[in-house]
């Protein structure tokens, strides 16, 4: 089994292996284009949902992702990863047993079926060369720069005295994904509103989107233009979760930063601090970091309260700790989104939680995907959102890190051709009766 060493990060192999590559073949170019445009469409429609049941809406992001997977299975060489499928079945079976043990009803059954649907997209993988995957990462950074441009647009519109535009205002109510604060002021009573990037669910999502692009760019190409655009977009979004995602990614980012970039950053710190202080960003960061101990604040709800509930569950009645209270029965609280670790443990119990996390981490990490890509989506999924039954967060994990098997170009071409070849071509070729006999081999 391959080992993970610090030297792997210090030498930045991604620059050589993911950027220096031969031209892509037609299949890989198709995969790169399909993934890029699919991800752009999914991002642009994340506010759109279909109302399935009262209080339950399905983001069309999940349906679009299933369509994307179907196209890649048809023409891109994608197939089912047997090991991931086995883990998915083990987790799903255990979750079903605990649901039956908790007397699943017509009101809780949709939650159970929703879990099966959302996490079915994790079991697929497509073989790609390092160069093809590198192009996908470059395109994700480009999309992050475009999102930063939308943040600039939101500020420009406000500065000229116009109302900040939002896709939310043109969507019919029955097609809106609810339970998110689409437009919110920087602080109570402020005339300025946090940018929402027009298409994004709320400020936190556009800040996380730009932060993800920033982390990928730092760990790969370190192009100053893209670093400046995504970093400024992140700061100007006034989203605390984007900054938190960047902070959570520092343990990995540290091993990829070149000395030149680090020196430039240190030299620019006084200028950046002055600009941030003048724009009110410093006050915003100070306010957000002080929220962990304040009851009802975002930081307290996203981190402190979650730990308290997990501890109470593990220290509470043994039956509830082992098999949970049942799917869809998590107590709902105003302005509180349960992170996956809390929701899975409380609703399904410790046994299912272990199986789920083995399935999740195996699906996201490994198979040649660079650790920084897996790390940044895992941090976003684990700590910054109520991700377990929000399809978009699972989709991000799959598209950025979870649905690839990175191999040498020769192995990729061989595996893809075998998967695409019709069954009849694999049978032995029969020589016609009137064909000339093959020449005999001497001896």
Coordinates of C-alpha atoms in Angstrom, one line a residue:
X1 CA 0.0 0.0 0.0
X2 CA 1.5 3.4 -1.0
X3 CA 2.6 5.6 1.9
X4 CA 2.0 9.4 2.2
X5 CA 5.1 11.4 3.0
X6 CA 5.8 15.0 3.6
X7 CA 8.4 15.0 0.8
X8 CA 5.6 14.4 -1.6
X9 CA 4.2 17.8 -0.8
X10 CA 7.5 19.7 -0.6
X11 CA 8.6 18.7 -4.1
X12 CA 5.2 19.8 -5.6
X13 CA 5.0 16.8 -8.0
X14 CA 1.7 18.2 -9.4
X15 CA 3.5 20.9 -11.3
X16 CA 5.4 18.3 -13.3
X17 CA 3.0 15.5 -13.5
X18 CA -0.4 17.3 -13.8
X19 CA 0.8 20.1 -16.1
X20 CA 3.5 18.6 -18.3
X21 CA 1.6 16.0 -20.3
X22 CA 1.1 14.8 -23.9
X23 CA -1.9 16.0 -25.9
X24 CA -5.2 14.5 -24.7
X25 CA -7.1 12.0 -26.8
X26 CA -10.6 12.6 -27.9
X27 CA -12.2 10.8 -25.0
X28 CA -10.3 12.8 -22.4
X29 CA -11.1 16.1 -24.1
X30 CA -14.7 15.1 -24.1
X31 CA -14.6 14.3 -20.3
X32 CA -12.9 17.6 -19.6
X33 CA -15.4 19.6 -21.5
X34 CA -18.4 17.7 -20.1
X35 CA -17.3 18.0 -16.5
X36 CA -16.4 21.7 -16.9
X37 CA -19.7 22.8 -18.5
X38 CA -21.7 20.4 -16.3
X39 CA -20.2 21.9 -13.2
X40 CA -20.8 25.5 -14.5
X41 CA -24.5 24.6 -15.1
X42 CA -24.9 22.9 -11.7
X43 CA -23.4 26.0 -10.0
X44 CA -25.6 28.4 -11.9
X45 CA -28.8 26.5 -11.0
X46 CA -28.1 25.8 -7.3
X47 CA -31.0 28.0 -6.3
X48 CA -33.4 26.0 -8.4
X49 CA -35.3 23.1 -6.7
X50 CA -38.4 20.9 -7.1
X51 CA -40.8 20.6 -4.2
X52 CA -41.2 16.9 -3.5
X53 CA -43.1 17.0 -0.2
X54 CA -44.0 19.7 2.3
X55 CA -40.7 21.0 3.7
X56 CA -38.6 18.8 1.3
X57 CA -37.2 20.3 -1.9
X58 CA -34.8 18.6 -4.3
X59 CA -32.1 20.7 -5.8
X60 CA -31.9 20.0 -9.5
X61 CA -28.1 20.0 -9.0
X62 CA -28.6 16.3 -8.1
X63 CA -30.6 15.5 -11.3
X64 CA -28.0 17.4 -13.4
X65 CA -25.2 15.4 -11.8
X66 CA -26.9 12.1 -12.5
X67 CA -27.3 13.3 -16.1
X68 CA -23.6 14.2 -16.2
X69 CA -22.7 10.8 -14.9
X70 CA -24.9 9.2 -17.5
X71 CA -23.3 11.1 -20.4
X72 CA -19.8 10.1 -19.1
X73 CA -20.8 6.5 -18.8
X74 CA -22.1 6.6 -22.4
X75 CA -19.1 8.3 -24.0
X76 CA -16.5 9.1 -21.4
X77 CA -15.5 5.6 -20.2
X78 CA -17.0 6.0 -16.7
X79 CA -18.2 3.0 -14.8
X80 CA -19.0 1.7 -11.3
X81 CA -16.1 1.4 -8.8
X82 CA -16.7 -2.0 -7.2
X83 CA -15.2 -1.1 -3.9
X84 CA -17.1 2.1 -3.5
X85 CA -20.3 0.3 -4.5
X86 CA -19.7 -2.3 -1.9
X87 CA -19.2 0.3 0.8
X88 CA -22.3 2.1 -0.4
X89 CA -24.3 -1.0 -0.1
X90 CA -23.0 -1.8 3.4
X91 CA -23.8 1.7 4.6
X92 CA -27.2 1.7 2.9
X93 CA -28.2 -1.7 4.3
X94 CA -27.1 -0.7 7.9
X95 CA -29.0 2.6 7.6
X96 CA -32.1 0.7 6.5
X97 CA -31.9 -1.7 9.4
X98 CA -31.6 1.1 11.9
X99 CA -34.5 2.9 10.3
X100 CA -36.6 -0.2 10.7
X101 CA -35.5 -0.5 14.3
X102 CA -36.7 3.1 14.8
X103 CA -40.2 2.4 13.3
X104 CA -39.7 4.2 10.0
X105 CA -43.0 6.0 9.0
X106 CA -44.4 7.7 5.9
X107 CA -43.0 11.0 7.2
X108 CA -39.4 9.6 7.7
X109 CA -39.2 7.3 4.6
X110 CA -38.5 10.2 2.2
X111 CA -35.5 11.2 4.2
X112 CA -34.1 7.6 3.9
X113 CA -34.8 7.4 0.2
X114 CA -33.2 10.9 -0.2
X115 CA -30.0 9.6 1.4
X116 CA -29.8 6.7 -1.0
X117 CA -30.3 9.0 -4.0
X118 CA -27.7 11.6 -3.0
X119 CA -24.9 9.2 -2.2
X120 CA -25.5 6.9 -5.2
X121 CA -23.4 9.4 -7.3
X122 CA -20.3 8.6 -5.2
X123 CA -19.9 5.1 -6.6
X124 CA -18.8 6.0 -10.1
X125 CA -15.3 6.7 -11.5
X126 CA -13.7 7.6 -14.8
X127 CA -10.1 6.9 -15.7
X128 CA -8.1 10.0 -16.5
X129 CA -4.5 10.9 -17.1
X130 CA -2.9 13.5 -14.8
X131 CA -2.9 16.0 -17.5
X132 CA -6.6 15.7 -18.2
X133 CA -7.4 16.1 -14.5
X134 CA -5.1 19.1 -14.3
X135 CA -7.1 20.7 -17.0
X136 CA -10.3 20.1 -15.0
X137 CA -8.7 21.8 -12.0
X138 CA -7.6 24.7 -14.1
X139 CA -11.2 25.2 -15.3
X140 CA -12.5 25.1 -11.8
X141 CA -10.1 27.9 -10.9
X142 CA -11.4 29.8 -13.9
X143 CA -15.0 29.4 -12.7
X144 CA -13.8 30.7 -9.3
X145 CA -12.4 33.8 -11.0
X146 CA -15.7 34.3 -12.7
X147 CA -17.5 34.0 -9.4
X148 CA -15.2 36.7 -8.0
X149 CA -16.2 38.8 -11.0
X150 CA -19.8 38.5 -9.9
X151 CA -18.8 39.7 -6.4
X152 CA -17.2 42.7 -8.0
X153 CA -20.4 43.3 -10.0
X154 CA -22.5 43.2 -6.8
X155 CA -20.4 45.9 -5.2
X156 CA -20.3 48.0 -8.4
X157 CA -24.1 48.0 -8.6
X158 CA -24.5 49.0 -4.9
X159 CA -21.9 51.8 -5.2
X160 CA -24.0 53.4 -8.0
X161 CA -27.1 53.3 -5.8
X162 CA -28.9 50.4 -7.5
X163 CA -30.4 47.3 -5.9
X164 CA -28.1 44.2 -5.9
X165 CA -29.4 41.7 -8.5
X166 CA -30.2 38.1 -7.5
X167 CA -31.5 35.1 -9.3
X168 CA -33.8 34.6 -6.3
X169 CA -36.0 37.5 -7.4
X170 CA -36.8 36.0 -10.8
X171 CA -37.5 32.4 -9.7
X172 CA -41.1 31.4 -9.0
X173 CA -41.5 30.5 -5.3
X174 CA -42.3 26.9 -6.1
X175 CA -38.9 26.4 -7.7
X176 CA -36.7 28.1 -5.0
X177 CA -34.5 26.1 -2.7
X178 CA -35.5 27.4 0.7
X179 CA -33.9 27.7 4.2
X180 CA -31.1 30.0 3.1
X181 CA -30.6 33.8 3.6
X182 CA -30.3 34.9 0.0
X183 CA -29.6 38.6 0.7
X184 CA -28.3 39.9 4.0
X185 CA -26.8 43.2 5.2
X186 CA -23.1 43.3 6.2
X187 CA -24.3 44.1 9.7
X188 CA -27.6 45.1 11.3
X189 CA -28.8 48.5 10.0
X190 CA -26.1 48.7 7.3
X191 CA -27.1 50.1 3.9
X192 CA -24.6 47.7 2.2
X193 CA -25.4 44.0 1.5
X194 CA -23.1 41.0 1.2
X195 CA -22.6 39.9 -2.4
X196 CA -24.4 36.8 -3.4
X197 CA -22.8 36.2 -6.8
X198 CA -26.3 36.3 -8.4
X199 CA -26.5 32.5 -8.9
X200 CA -25.3 31.3 -5.5
X201 CA -27.5 30.2 -2.6
X202 CA -26.1 32.9 -0.3
X203 CA -23.0 34.8 0.5
X204 CA -21.4 31.8 2.3
X205 CA -21.6 29.7 -0.9
X206 CA -19.9 32.2 -3.2
X207 CA -17.2 32.8 -0.6
X208 CA -16.6 29.0 -0.3
X209 CA -16.6 28.7 -4.1
X210 CA -13.8 31.4 -4.5
X211 CA -11.9 29.9 -1.5
X212 CA -11.9 26.5 -3.2
X213 CA -10.5 28.0 -6.4
X214 CA -7.9 29.9 -4.4
X215 CA -6.7 26.8 -2.6
X216 CA -6.4 24.8 -5.8
X217 CA -4.5 27.6 -7.5
X218 CA -2.1 28.0 -4.5
X219 CA -1.4 24.3 -4.6
X220 CA -1.0 24.0 -8.3
X221 CA 0.0 26.9 -10.6
X222 CA 0.3 29.9 -8.3
X223 CA -0.4 32.3 -11.1
X224 CA -0.5 35.8 -9.6
X225 CA -3.5 37.0 -11.6
X226 CA -5.7 34.2 -10.5
X227 CA -4.5 34.3 -6.9
X228 CA -5.3 38.1 -6.8
X229 CA -8.7 37.7 -8.4
X230 CA -9.9 34.8 -6.2
X231 CA -8.4 36.1 -3.0
X232 CA -9.9 39.6 -3.5
X233 CA -13.3 38.0 -4.4
X234 CA -13.1 36.0 -1.2
X235 CA -12.4 39.0 1.0
X236 CA -15.0 41.2 -0.7
X237 CA -17.7 38.6 -0.3
X238 CA -17.6 39.2 3.4
X239 CA -18.3 35.5 3.9
X240 CA -16.9 34.0 7.0
X241 CA -17.2 30.4 5.8
X242 CA -14.9 31.1 2.9
X243 CA -12.2 32.4 5.2
X244 CA -12.8 29.4 7.5
X245 CA -12.3 27.0 4.5
X246 CA -9.0 28.8 3.7
X247 CA -7.9 28.5 7.3
X248 CA -8.9 24.8 7.4
X249 CA -6.9 24.1 4.3
X250 CA -3.7 25.7 5.6
X251 CA -2.2 22.4 6.9
X252 CA -2.1 21.1 3.3
X253 CA -1.5 24.5 1.5
X254 CA 1.7 25.0 3.6
X255 CA 3.5 22.2 1.7
X256 CA 2.8 23.7 -1.7
X257 CA 3.6 27.4 -1.2
X258 CA 6.8 28.4 -3.1
X259 CA 9.2 30.6 -1.3
X260 CA 8.8 33.3 -4.0
X261 CA 5.0 33.5 -3.4
X262 CA 5.5 33.5 0.4
X263 CA 7.9 36.4 0.1
X264 CA 5.5 38.4 -2.1
X265 CA 2.7 37.7 0.4
X266 CA 4.8 39.0 3.3
X267 CA 5.8 42.1 1.4
X268 CA 2.2 42.9 0.6
X269 CA 0.8 42.3 4.1
X270 CA 1.0 46.0 5.2
X271 CA -0.8 47.1 2.0
X272 CA -3.4 44.4 2.2
X273 CA -4.0 45.2 5.9
X274 CA -4.5 48.9 5.2
X275 CA -7.0 48.2 2.4
X276 CA -8.8 45.6 4.5
X277 CA -9.0 48.0 7.5
X278 CA -10.3 50.9 5.3
X279 CA -13.0 48.6 3.7
X280 CA -14.1 47.2 7.0
X281 CA -12.9 43.7 6.4
X282 CA -10.8 43.6 9.6
X283 CA -13.8 44.5 11.7
X284 CA -15.8 41.8 9.9
X285 CA -13.2 39.2 10.6
X286 CA -12.9 40.2 14.2
X287 CA -16.7 39.9 14.6
X288 CA -16.8 36.5 12.9
X289 CA -14.0 35.1 15.1
X290 CA -15.8 36.2 18.2
X291 CA -18.9 34.3 17.4
X292 CA -17.8 30.9 18.7
X293 CA -18.7 31.7 22.3
X294 CA -21.8 33.8 21.5
X295 CA -25.1 31.8 21.8
X296 CA -27.1 31.9 18.5
X297 CA -24.3 33.3 16.4
X298 CA -23.1 31.5 13.2
X299 CA -19.8 30.4 14.6
X300 CA -21.4 29.1 17.7
X301 CA -24.1 27.2 15.8
X302 CA -21.7 25.7 13.2
X303 CA -19.0 24.5 15.6
X304 CA -19.6 24.8 19.4
X305 CA -23.2 23.6 19.4
X306 CA -22.4 20.7 17.2
X307 CA -19.8 19.4 19.5
X308 CA -22.1 19.7 22.5
X309 CA -24.8 17.7 20.7
X310 CA -22.3 14.9 19.7
X311 CA -21.0 14.6 23.2
X312 CA -24.6 14.5 24.6
X313 CA -25.6 11.7 22.2
X314 CA -22.5 9.6 23.0
X315 CA -23.0 10.1 26.7
X316 CA -26.8 9.6 26.6
X317 CA -29.0 6.4 26.3
X318 CA -27.0 3.5 24.9
X319 CA -29.7 2.6 22.4
X320 CA -29.9 6.0 20.8
X321 CA -26.1 6.2 20.7
X322 CA -25.9 2.9 18.7
X323 CA -29.0 3.1 16.4
X324 CA -30.0 6.8 16.6
X325 CA -33.5 8.2 16.7
X326 CA -34.5 7.6 13.1
X327 CA -34.0 9.3 9.7
X328 CA -35.5 12.8 9.4
X329 CA -36.1 13.2 13.1
X330 CA -33.3 15.5 13.9
X331 CA -34.7 18.4 16.0
X332 CA -35.0 21.6 13.9
X333 CA -33.7 24.8 15.3
X334 CA -33.9 28.3 13.9
X335 CA -30.8 29.4 12.0
X336 CA -29.1 26.1 12.8
X337 CA -27.8 23.7 10.2
X338 CA -26.6 20.4 11.5
X339 CA -23.2 19.4 10.1
X340 CA -23.0 15.8 8.8
X341 CA -21.1 14.3 11.8
X342 CA -23.9 15.5 14.1
X343 CA -26.8 14.6 11.9
X344 CA -25.6 11.1 10.9
X345 CA -24.8 10.2 14.5
X346 CA -28.1 11.5 16.0
X347 CA -30.4 10.0 13.4
X348 CA -28.6 6.7 12.5
X349 CA -26.3 6.0 15.5
X350 CA -22.7 5.1 15.9
X351 CA -22.6 1.9 13.9
X352 CA -24.0 3.5 10.7
X353 CA -21.8 6.6 11.3
X354 CA -18.6 4.5 11.1
X355 CA -19.8 2.8 7.9
X356 CA -20.8 6.1 6.3
X357 CA -17.5 7.8 7.1
X358 CA -15.5 4.9 5.8
X359 CA -17.5 5.1 2.5
X360 CA -17.2 8.9 2.3
X361 CA -13.5 9.2 2.9
X362 CA -12.7 6.2 0.7
X363 CA -14.7 7.9 -2.1
X364 CA -13.1 11.3 -1.8
X365 CA -9.4 10.5 -1.0
X366 CA -7.0 8.3 -3.1
X367 CA -6.9 6.8 -6.6
X368 CA -4.3 9.3 -7.7
X369 CA -6.3 12.5 -6.9
X370 CA -3.9 15.0 -5.3
X371 CA -4.6 15.4 -1.6
X372 CA -5.3 19.2 -1.7
X373 CA -8.3 18.7 -4.0
X374 CA -9.8 16.0 -1.7
X375 CA -8.9 18.0 1.4
X376 CA -10.6 21.3 0.4
X377 CA -13.9 19.7 -0.5
X378 CA -13.8 17.5 2.6
X379 CA -13.3 20.5 4.8
X380 CA -16.2 22.3 3.2
X381 CA -18.5 19.2 3.5
X382 CA -17.5 18.4 7.1
X383 CA -17.6 21.7 8.9
X384 CA -19.1 24.6 7.0
X385 CA -22.6 23.5 6.0
X386 CA -25.6 21.3 6.8
X387 CA -24.2 19.1 4.0
X388 CA -25.6 15.6 4.6
X389 CA -28.9 16.1 2.7
X390 CA -27.9 19.2 0.6
X391 CA -27.2 17.6 -2.8
X392 CA -25.0 20.5 -3.9
X393 CA -22.3 19.8 -1.3
X394 CA -22.1 16.1 -2.2
X395 CA -22.0 17.1 -5.9
X396 CA -19.0 19.4 -5.2
X397 CA -17.1 16.6 -3.5
X398 CA -17.8 14.2 -6.4
X399 CA -17.0 16.6 -9.3
X400 CA -13.8 18.0 -7.8
X401 CA -12.3 14.9 -6.3
X402 CA -14.5 11.8 -6.0
X403 CA -15.2 10.5 -9.5
X404 CA -11.8 10.1 -10.9
X405 CA -9.1 7.4 -11.1
X406 CA -5.9 9.1 -12.1
X407 CA -3.5 6.8 -14.0
X408 CA -0.7 6.8 -16.6
X409 CA -2.0 7.7 -20.1
X410 CA -1.4 4.2 -21.4
X411 CA -3.4 2.6 -18.7
X412 CA -6.2 5.2 -19.1
X413 CA -6.5 4.6 -22.8
X414 CA -6.5 0.8 -22.3
X415 CA -9.1 0.9 -19.6
X416 CA -11.4 3.3 -21.4
X417 CA -11.2 1.3 -24.7
X418 CA -12.1 -1.9 -22.9
X419 CA -15.0 -0.3 -21.3
X420 CA -16.3 1.2 -24.5
X421 CA -15.7 -1.8 -26.7
X422 CA -18.9 -3.7 -27.7
X423 CA -19.1 -7.2 -26.4
X424 CA -19.1 -8.8 -29.8
X425 CA -15.7 -7.3 -30.5
X426 CA -14.2 -9.2 -27.6
X427 CA -15.1 -12.6 -29.0
X428 CA -12.5 -14.6 -30.9
X429 CA -12.5 -13.7 -34.6
X430 CA -13.5 -16.6 -36.8
X431 CA -11.7 -17.0 -40.1
X432 CA -14.0 -17.5 -43.2
X433 CA -13.9 -21.0 -44.7
X434 CA -12.4 -19.8 -48.0
X435 CA -9.6 -17.8 -46.3
X436 CA -6.0 -18.8 -46.8
X437 CA -4.5 -20.8 -44.0
X438 CA -2.1 -19.1 -41.7
X439 CA 1.6 -19.8 -42.3
X440 CA 2.9 -22.6 -40.1
X441 CA 5.7 -21.7 -37.7
X442 CA 8.8 -23.7 -38.3
X443 CA 9.9 -26.2 -35.7

